Short mmCIF file of C-alpha atoms and ligand atoms in Angstrom, two decimals:
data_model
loop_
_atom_site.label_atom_id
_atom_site.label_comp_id
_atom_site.label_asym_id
_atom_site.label_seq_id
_atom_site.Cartn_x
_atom_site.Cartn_y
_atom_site.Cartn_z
CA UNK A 10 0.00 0.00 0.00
CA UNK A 11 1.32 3.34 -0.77
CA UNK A 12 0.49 6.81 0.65
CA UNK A 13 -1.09 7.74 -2.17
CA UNK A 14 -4.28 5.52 -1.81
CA UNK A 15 -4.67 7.02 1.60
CA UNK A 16 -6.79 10.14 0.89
CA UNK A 17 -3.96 12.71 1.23
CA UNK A 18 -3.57 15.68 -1.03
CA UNK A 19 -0.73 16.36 -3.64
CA UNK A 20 1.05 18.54 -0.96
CA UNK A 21 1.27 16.04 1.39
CA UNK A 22 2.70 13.68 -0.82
CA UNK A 23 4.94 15.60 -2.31
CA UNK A 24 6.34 16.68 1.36
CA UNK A 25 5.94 12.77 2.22
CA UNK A 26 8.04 11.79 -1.03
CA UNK A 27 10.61 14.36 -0.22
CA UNK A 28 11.31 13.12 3.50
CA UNK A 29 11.71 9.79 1.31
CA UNK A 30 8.63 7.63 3.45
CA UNK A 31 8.07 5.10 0.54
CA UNK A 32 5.24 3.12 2.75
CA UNK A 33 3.16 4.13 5.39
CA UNK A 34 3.43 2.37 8.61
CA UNK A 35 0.76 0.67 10.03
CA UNK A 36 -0.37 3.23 12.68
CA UNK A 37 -0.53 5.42 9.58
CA UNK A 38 -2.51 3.07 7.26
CA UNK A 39 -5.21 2.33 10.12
CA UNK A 40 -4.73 5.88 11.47
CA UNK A 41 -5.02 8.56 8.29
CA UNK A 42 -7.90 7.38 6.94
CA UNK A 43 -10.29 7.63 10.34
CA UNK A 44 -8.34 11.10 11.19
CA UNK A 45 -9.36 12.60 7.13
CA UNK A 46 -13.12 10.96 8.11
CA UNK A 47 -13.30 13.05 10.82
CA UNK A 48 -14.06 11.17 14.15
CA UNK A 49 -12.28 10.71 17.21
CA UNK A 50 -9.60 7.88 17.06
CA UNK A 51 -7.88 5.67 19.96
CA UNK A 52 -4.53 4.79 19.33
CA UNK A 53 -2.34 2.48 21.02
CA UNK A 54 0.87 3.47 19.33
CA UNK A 55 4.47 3.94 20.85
CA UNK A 56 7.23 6.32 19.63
CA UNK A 57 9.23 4.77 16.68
CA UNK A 58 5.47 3.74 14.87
CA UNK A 59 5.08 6.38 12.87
CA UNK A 60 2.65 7.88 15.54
CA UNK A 61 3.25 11.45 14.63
CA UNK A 62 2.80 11.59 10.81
CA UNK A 63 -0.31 8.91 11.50
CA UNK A 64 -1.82 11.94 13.42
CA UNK A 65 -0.23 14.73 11.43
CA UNK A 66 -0.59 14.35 7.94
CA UNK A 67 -4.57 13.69 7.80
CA UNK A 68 -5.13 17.32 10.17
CA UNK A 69 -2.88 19.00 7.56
CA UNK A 70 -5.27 17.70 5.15
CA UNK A 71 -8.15 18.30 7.10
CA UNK A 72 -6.56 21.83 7.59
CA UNK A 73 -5.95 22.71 3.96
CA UNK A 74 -9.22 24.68 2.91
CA UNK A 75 -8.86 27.10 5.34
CA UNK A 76 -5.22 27.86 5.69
CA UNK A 77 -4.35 31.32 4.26
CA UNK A 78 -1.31 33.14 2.60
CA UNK A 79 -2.75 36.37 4.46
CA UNK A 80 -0.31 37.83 7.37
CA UNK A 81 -3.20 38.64 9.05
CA UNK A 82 -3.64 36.85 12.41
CA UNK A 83 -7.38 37.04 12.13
CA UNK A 84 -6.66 34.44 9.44
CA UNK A 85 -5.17 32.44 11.13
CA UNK A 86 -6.72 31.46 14.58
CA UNK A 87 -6.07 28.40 16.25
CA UNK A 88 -7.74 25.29 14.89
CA UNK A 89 -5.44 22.87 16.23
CA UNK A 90 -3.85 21.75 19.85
CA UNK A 91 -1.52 18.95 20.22
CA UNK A 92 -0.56 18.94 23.70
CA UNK A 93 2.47 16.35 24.70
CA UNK A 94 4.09 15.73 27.85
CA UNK A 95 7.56 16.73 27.12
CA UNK A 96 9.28 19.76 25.84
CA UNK A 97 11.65 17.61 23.86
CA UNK A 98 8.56 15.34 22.41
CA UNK A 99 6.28 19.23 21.57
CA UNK A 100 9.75 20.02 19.44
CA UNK A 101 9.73 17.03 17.91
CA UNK A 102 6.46 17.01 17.03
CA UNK A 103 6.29 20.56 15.72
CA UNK A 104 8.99 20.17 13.27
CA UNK A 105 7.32 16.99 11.97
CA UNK A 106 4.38 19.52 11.27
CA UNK A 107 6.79 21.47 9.71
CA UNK A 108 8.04 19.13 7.51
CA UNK A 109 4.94 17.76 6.03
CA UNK A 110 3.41 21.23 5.36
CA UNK A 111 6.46 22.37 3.85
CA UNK A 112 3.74 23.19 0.46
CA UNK A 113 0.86 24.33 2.40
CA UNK A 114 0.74 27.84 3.94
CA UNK A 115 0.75 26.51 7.23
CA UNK A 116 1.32 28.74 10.30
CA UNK A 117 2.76 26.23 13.50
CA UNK A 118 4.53 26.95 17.13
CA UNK A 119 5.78 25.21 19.89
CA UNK A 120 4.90 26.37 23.31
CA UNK A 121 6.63 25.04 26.82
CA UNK A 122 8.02 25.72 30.13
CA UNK A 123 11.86 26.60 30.62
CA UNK A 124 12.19 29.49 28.22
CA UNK A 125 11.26 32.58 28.17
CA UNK A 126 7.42 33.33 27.59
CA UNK A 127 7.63 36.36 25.25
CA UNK A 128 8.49 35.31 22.09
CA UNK A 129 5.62 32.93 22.63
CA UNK A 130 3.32 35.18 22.90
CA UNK A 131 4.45 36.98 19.99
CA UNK A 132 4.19 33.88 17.98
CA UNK A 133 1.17 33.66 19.36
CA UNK A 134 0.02 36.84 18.53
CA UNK A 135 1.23 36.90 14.81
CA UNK A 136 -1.24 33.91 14.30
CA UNK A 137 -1.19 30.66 14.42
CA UNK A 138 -3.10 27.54 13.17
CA UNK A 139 -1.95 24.51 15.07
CA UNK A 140 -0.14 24.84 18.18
CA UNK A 141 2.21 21.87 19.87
CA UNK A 142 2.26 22.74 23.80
CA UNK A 143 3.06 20.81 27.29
CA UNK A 144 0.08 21.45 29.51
CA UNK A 145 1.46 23.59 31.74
CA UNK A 146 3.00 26.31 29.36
CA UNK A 147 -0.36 26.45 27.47
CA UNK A 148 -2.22 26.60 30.90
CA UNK A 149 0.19 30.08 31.85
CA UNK A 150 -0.97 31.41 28.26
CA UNK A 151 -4.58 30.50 28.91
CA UNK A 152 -4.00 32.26 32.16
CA UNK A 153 -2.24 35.20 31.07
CA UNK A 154 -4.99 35.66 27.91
CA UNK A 155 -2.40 35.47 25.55
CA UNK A 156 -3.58 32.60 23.93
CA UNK A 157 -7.40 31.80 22.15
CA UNK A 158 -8.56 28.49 22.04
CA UNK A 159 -12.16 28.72 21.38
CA UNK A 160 -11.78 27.69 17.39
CA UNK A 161 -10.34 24.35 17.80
CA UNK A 162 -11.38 21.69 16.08
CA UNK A 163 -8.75 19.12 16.65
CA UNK A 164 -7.16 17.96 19.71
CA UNK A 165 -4.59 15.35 19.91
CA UNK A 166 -3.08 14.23 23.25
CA UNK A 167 -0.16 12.53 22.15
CA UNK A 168 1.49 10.00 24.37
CA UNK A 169 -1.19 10.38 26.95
CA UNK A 170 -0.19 7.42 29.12
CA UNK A 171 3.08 9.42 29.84
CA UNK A 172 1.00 12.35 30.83
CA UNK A 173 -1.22 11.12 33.30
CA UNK A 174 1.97 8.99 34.67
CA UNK A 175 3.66 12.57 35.07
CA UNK A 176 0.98 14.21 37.00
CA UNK A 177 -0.80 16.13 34.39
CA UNK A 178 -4.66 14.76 34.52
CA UNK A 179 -5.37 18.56 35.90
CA UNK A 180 -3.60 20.43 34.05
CA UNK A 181 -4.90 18.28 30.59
CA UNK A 182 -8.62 18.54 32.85
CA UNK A 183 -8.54 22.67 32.63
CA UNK A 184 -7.51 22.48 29.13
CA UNK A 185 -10.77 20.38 27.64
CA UNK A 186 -12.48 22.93 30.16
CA UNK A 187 -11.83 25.23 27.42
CA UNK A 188 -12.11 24.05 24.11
CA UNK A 189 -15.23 24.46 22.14
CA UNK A 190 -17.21 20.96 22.54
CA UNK A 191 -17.67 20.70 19.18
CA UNK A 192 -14.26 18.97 18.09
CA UNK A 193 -12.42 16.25 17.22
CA UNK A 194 -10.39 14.58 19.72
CA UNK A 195 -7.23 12.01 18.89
CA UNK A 196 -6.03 10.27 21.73
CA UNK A 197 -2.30 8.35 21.29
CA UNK A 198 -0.91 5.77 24.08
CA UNK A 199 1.56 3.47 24.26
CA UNK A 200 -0.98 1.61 27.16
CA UNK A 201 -4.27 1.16 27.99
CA UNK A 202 -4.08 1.64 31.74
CA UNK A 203 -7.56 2.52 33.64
CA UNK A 204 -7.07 6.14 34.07
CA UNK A 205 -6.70 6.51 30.14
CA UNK A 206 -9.52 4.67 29.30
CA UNK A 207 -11.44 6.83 32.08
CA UNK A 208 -9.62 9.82 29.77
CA UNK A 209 -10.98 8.28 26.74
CA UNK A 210 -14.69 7.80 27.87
CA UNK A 211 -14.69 11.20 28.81
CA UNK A 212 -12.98 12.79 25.94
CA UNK A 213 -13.95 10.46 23.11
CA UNK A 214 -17.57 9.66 21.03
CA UNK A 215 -17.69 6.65 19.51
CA UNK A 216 -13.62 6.44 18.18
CA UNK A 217 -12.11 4.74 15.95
CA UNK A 218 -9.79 2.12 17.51
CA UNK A 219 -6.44 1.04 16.22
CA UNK A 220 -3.29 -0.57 17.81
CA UNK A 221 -0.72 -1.60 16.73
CA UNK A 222 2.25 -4.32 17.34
CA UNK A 223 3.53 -2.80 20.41
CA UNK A 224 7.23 -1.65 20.47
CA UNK A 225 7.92 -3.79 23.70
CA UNK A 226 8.71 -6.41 20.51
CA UNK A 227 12.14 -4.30 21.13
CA UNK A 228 11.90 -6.87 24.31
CA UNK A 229 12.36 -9.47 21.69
CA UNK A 230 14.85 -8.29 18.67
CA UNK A 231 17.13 -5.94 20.78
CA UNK A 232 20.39 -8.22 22.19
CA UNK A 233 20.07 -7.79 25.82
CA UNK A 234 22.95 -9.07 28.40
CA UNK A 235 23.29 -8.09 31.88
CA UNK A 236 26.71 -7.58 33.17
CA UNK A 237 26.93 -8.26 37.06
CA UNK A 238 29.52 -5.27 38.34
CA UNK A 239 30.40 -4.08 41.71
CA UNK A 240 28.44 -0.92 42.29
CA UNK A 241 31.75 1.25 42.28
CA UNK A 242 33.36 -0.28 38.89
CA UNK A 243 30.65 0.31 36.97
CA UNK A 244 32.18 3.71 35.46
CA UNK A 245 35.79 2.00 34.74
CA UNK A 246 33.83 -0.67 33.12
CA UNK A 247 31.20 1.93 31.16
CA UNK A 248 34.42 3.23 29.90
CA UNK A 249 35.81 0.05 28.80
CA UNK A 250 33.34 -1.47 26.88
CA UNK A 251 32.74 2.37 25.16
CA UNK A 252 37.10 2.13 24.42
CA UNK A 253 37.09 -1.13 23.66
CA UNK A 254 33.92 -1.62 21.61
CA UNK A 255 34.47 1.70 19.64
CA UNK A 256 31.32 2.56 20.09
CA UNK A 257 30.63 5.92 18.51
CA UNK A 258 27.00 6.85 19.95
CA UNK A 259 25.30 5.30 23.11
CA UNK A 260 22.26 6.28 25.25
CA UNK A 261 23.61 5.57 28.65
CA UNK A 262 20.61 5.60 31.83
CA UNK A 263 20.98 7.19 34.84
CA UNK A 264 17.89 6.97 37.46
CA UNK A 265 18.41 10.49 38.87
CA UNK A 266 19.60 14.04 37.35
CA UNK A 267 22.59 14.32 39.75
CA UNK A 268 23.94 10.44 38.74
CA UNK A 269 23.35 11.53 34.66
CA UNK A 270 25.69 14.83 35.36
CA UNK A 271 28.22 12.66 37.76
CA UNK A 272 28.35 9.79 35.14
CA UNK A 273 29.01 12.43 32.00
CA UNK A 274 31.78 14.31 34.28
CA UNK A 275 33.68 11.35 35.06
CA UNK A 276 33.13 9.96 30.97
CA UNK A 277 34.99 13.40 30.16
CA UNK A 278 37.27 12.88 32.84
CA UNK A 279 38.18 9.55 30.95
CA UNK A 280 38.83 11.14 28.02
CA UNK A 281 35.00 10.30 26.96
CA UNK A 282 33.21 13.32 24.92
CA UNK A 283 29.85 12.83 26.70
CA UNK A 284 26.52 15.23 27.69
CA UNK A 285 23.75 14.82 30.31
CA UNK A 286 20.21 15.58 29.77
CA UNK A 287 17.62 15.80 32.48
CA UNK A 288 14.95 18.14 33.36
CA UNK A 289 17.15 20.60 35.65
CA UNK A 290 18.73 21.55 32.59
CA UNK A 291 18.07 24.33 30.79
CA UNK A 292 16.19 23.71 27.64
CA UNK A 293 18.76 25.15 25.87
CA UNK A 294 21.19 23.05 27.27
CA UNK A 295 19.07 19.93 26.65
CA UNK A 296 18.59 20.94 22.80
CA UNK A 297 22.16 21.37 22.25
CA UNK A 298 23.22 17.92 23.94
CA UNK A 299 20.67 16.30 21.89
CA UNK A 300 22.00 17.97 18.42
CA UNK A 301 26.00 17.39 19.42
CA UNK A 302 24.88 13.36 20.07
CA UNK A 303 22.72 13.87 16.80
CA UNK A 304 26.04 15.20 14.91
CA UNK A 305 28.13 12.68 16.12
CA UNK A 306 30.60 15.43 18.58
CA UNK A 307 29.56 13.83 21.48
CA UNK A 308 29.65 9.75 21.80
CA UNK A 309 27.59 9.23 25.07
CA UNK A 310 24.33 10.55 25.93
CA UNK A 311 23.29 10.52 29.78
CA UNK A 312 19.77 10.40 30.41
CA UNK A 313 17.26 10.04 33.10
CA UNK A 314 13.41 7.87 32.20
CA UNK A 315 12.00 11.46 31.78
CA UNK A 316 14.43 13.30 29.87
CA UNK A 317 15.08 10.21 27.26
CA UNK A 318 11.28 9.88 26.41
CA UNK A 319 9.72 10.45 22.86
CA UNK A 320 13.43 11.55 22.17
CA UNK A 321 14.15 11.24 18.13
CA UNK A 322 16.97 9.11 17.51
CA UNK A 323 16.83 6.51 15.16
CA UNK A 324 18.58 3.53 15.07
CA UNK A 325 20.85 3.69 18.24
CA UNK A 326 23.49 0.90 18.17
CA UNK A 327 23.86 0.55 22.17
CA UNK A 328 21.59 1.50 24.98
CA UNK A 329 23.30 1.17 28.42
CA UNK A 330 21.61 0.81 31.42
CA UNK A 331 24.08 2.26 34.51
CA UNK A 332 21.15 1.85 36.50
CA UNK A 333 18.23 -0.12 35.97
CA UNK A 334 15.29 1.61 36.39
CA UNK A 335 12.37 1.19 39.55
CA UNK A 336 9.96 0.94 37.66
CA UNK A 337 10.15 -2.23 35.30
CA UNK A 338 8.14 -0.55 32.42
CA UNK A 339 11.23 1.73 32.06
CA UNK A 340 13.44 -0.78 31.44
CA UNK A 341 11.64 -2.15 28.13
CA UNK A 342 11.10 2.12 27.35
CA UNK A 343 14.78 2.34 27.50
CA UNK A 344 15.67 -0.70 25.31
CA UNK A 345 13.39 0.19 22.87
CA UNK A 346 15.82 3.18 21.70
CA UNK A 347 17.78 0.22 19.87
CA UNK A 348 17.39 -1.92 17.47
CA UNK A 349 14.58 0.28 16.00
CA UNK A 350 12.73 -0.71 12.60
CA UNK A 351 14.25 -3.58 11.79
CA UNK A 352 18.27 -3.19 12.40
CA UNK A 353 19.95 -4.56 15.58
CA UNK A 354 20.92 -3.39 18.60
CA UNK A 355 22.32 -3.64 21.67
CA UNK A 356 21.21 -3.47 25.39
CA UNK A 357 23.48 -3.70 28.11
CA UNK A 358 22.84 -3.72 31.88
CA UNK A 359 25.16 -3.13 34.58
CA UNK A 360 24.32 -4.87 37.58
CA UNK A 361 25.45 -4.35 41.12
CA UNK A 362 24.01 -6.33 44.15
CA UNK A 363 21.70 -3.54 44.85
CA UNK A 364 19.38 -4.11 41.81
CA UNK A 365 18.86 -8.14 41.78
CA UNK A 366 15.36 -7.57 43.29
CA UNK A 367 14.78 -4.68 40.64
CA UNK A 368 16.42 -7.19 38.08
CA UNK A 369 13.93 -10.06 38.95
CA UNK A 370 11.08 -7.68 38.44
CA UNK A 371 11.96 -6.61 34.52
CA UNK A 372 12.62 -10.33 33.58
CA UNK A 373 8.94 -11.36 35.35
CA UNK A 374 7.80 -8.75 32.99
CA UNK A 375 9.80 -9.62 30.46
CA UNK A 376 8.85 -13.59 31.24
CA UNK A 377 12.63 -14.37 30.85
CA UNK A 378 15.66 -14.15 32.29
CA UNK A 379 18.47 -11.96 30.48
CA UNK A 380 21.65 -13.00 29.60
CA UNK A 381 24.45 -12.81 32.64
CA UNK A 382 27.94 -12.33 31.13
CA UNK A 383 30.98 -11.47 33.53
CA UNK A 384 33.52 -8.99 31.82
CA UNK A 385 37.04 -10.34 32.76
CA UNK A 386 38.43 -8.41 35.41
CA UNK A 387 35.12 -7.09 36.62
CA UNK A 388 33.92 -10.22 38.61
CA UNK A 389 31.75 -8.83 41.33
CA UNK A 390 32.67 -9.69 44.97
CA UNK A 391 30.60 -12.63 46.25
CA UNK A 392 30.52 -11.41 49.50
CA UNK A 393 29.02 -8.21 48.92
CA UNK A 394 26.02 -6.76 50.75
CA UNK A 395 23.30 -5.13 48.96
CA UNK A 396 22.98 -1.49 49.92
CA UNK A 397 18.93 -0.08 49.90
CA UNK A 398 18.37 1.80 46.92
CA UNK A 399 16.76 4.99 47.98
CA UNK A 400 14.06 5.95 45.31
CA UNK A 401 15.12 9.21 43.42
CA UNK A 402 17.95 8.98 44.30
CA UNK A 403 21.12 6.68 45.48
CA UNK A 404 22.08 6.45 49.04
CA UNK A 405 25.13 8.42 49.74
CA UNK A 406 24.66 10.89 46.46
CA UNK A 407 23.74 14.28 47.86
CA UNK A 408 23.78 16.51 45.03
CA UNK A 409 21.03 18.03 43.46
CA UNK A 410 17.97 15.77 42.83
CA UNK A 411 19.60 13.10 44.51
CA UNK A 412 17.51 11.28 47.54
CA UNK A 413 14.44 13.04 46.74
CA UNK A 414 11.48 10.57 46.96
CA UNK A 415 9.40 9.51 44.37
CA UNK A 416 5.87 12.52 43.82
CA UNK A 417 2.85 11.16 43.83
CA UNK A 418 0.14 12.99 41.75
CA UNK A 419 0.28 16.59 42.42
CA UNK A 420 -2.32 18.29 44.61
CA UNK A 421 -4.37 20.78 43.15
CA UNK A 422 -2.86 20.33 39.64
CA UNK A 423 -1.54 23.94 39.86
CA UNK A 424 1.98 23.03 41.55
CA UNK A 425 5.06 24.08 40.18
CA UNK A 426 3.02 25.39 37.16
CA UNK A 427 5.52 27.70 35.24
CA UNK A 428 8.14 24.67 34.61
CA UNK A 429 5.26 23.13 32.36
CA UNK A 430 7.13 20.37 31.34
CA UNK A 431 9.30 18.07 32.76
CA UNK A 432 8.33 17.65 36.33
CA UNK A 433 11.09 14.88 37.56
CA UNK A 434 10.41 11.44 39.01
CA UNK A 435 7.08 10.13 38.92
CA UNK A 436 5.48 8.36 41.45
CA UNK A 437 5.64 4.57 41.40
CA UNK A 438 2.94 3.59 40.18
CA UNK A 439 1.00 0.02 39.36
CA UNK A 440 0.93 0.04 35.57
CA UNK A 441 -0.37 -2.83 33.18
CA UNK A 442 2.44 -4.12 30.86
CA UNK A 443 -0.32 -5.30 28.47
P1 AMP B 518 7.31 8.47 15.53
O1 AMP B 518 6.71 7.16 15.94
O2 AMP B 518 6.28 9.45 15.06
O3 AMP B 518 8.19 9.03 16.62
O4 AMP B 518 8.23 8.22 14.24
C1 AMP B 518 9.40 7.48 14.33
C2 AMP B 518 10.32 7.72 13.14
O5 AMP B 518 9.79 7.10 11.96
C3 AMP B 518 10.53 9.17 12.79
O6 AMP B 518 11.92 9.38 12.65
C4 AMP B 518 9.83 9.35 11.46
O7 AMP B 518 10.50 10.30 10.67
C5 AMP B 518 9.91 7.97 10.85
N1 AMP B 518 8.78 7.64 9.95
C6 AMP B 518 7.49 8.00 10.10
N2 AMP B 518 6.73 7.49 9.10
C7 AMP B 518 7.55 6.79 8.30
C8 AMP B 518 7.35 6.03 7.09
N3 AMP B 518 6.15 5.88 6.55
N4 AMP B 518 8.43 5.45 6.54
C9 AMP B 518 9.65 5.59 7.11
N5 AMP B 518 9.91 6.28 8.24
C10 AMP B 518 8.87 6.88 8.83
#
């Protein structure tokens, strides 16, 4: 099947052709064709599906009669709201809108928390037709007046699971309080947990529903060893297998902010060009790591769960877990940013005594065990004693972020509002793996 039997115009498929897409995926097959008939759709579709254009091309299309060549802002009011969870994942998603409507007079912009407001509200003001925001962010313009929202007609809440898990059922609450009703409402998730299928009775009428083959296949074509390690050789042996393996560009995982800068520091230290990205860093800061591991100058990105999700990088040869995650979910998250659409990768865990409970957990979700493979030279001391891992943070690291406790759903929804984005840990949580 090609794109062109899909409904979409001839500037869609020229923009399509020219990003060199030959086939549509299968979100996009299922997903285009229910978007351009203009219901509301359930999707169960991960990053790394195709999720975005499935969602993106047929409201372009859908778009198209009214967009206008006119400067004037009154022609161009806000008919569409994509609201995401991450700053990273609203960038992301507003350059694919970019991209596709390269031929159509399309007027887009990104909103989120971190940066400055003004030139948002500028943007804002000059017109706009589809907006990509985190909740918050849009919440402070909603606040603030500087933004209108009463001429939607599509919303998408894209990668809503990750939402909710973040804390954000207010904040995406207030929003809905003030669209117009009459609208169409697309609703992405990589699972199907209660509180999104409450979110989807609420928000949907009668969807379409489509999943596809969920990524957690990555479970199942990525290589995945665990290397046992004593807890304080685990950066001599990170640095090893980076030397000794040549390995050009790896996603390394961290579980809090202060391990992802400590980890980079010492990588550097070694001689190891290498960048953290978490959510105390400034988005500029974040954007430029991401590009420099894009371009190749820096080998080894360090990320925390948050920081590393809906990220954009295709076909990553080695993922590294420093730390495995507390949350099991995570782990199969993580792995999934190798070995993506069809070539191989790599997963590698380093294991200290601390994580074997942590360990059990991802293979009973995984309903295997992994691989155990001793590096030579490395052999972890039989005798020692597993230290408590304190959630949020490792006992013993006191820098920033470290040994802060895990947040459980935020009171009020109007905490820490002007961040709007990235709001660190989330709060264990019991999640289906389904
Ligand atoms: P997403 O799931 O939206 O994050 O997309 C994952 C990646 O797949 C992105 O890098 C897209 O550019 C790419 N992609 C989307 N649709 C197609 C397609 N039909 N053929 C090839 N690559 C695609």
């Amino acid at each position: 099947m090609s794109f062109e039997t899909l409904g979409l115009g001839p500037e869609l498929l020229r923009a399509i052709a020219e990003t060199g897409y030959t086939e549509p995926t299968p979100v996009q097959k299922q997903a285009i064709p229910a978007v351009l008939a203009g219901g509301d759709l359930l999707a169960g579709a991960q990053t790394g599906t195709g999720k975005t254009a499935a969602f993106m091309l047929p409201i372009l299309e859908r778009l198209k009669p009214g967009l206008s060549t006119s400067p004037s802002p009154a022609r161009h009011p806000l008919r569409v709201l994509i609201l995401t969870p991450t700053r990273e994942l609203a960038a992301q998603v507003e350059e694919a809108a970019k991209v596709y409507a390269k031929h159509l007079p399309l007027r887009s912009t990104v909103i989120f928390g971190g940066v400055n407001i003004n030139p948002q509200i500028d943007a804002l003001r000059r017109g706009v037709d589809l907006l990509v925001a985190t909740p918050g962010r849009l919440l402070d313009h909603a606040g603030q007046k500087t933004i209108r929202l009463d001429q939607v007609e599509v919303l998408v809440l894209d990668e809503a699971d990750r939402m909710l898990d973040m804390g954000f059922i207010h904040d995406i609450k207030r929003v809905l309080s003030l669209l117009p009703a009459n609208r169409q409402n697309l609703l992405f998730s990589a699972t199907f947990s209660d509180e999104i299928k409450a979110l989807a009775d609420r928000l949907l009428k009668s969807p379409a529903m489509i999943e596809v083959a969920r990524r957690n296949t990555a479970a199942e074509t990525v290589a995945q060893t665990v290397l046992p390690v004593d807890r304080g050789r685990k950066r001599e042996l990170l640095s090893k297998l980076i030397r000794e393996g040549k390995w050009s560009q790896v996603l390394v995982f961290t579980r809090t902010k202060h391990g992802a800068n400590k980890l980079s520091e010492q990588l550097e230290k070694d001689g190891i060009d290498s960048a953290a990205i978490h959510g105390n860093k400034s988005q500029g800061a974040r954007t430029k790591a991401l590009a420099d591991f894009k371009a190749g100058q820096v080998r080894v990105l360090v990320a925390t769960d948050i920081a590393a999700r809906g990220l954009d990088i295709d076909q990553l040869p080695h993922v590294v877990n420093f730390e495995l995650p507390m949350v099991a979910e995570d782990y199969v998250h993580r792995i999934g940013r190798t070995g993506r659409a069809g070539s191989t990768g790599e997963a590698l865990s380093l294991v200290c005594v601390d994580e074997h409970k942590l360990l059990g957990g991802i293979e009973k979700l995984l309903k295997r065990t992994i691989t155990k493979r001793v590096v030579p030279g490395f052999e972890p001391d039989p005798n020692a004693k597993p230290e408590p891992i304190v959630a949020g943070g490792r006992g013993g690291g006191r820098g920033p972020g470290a040994g802060r406790g895990p947040r459980g759903p935020r009171p009020g929804g109007s905490q820490g509002r002007p961040s709007g984005s990235v709001r660190g840990p989330r709060a264990p949580r019991s999640r289906r793996s389904s």
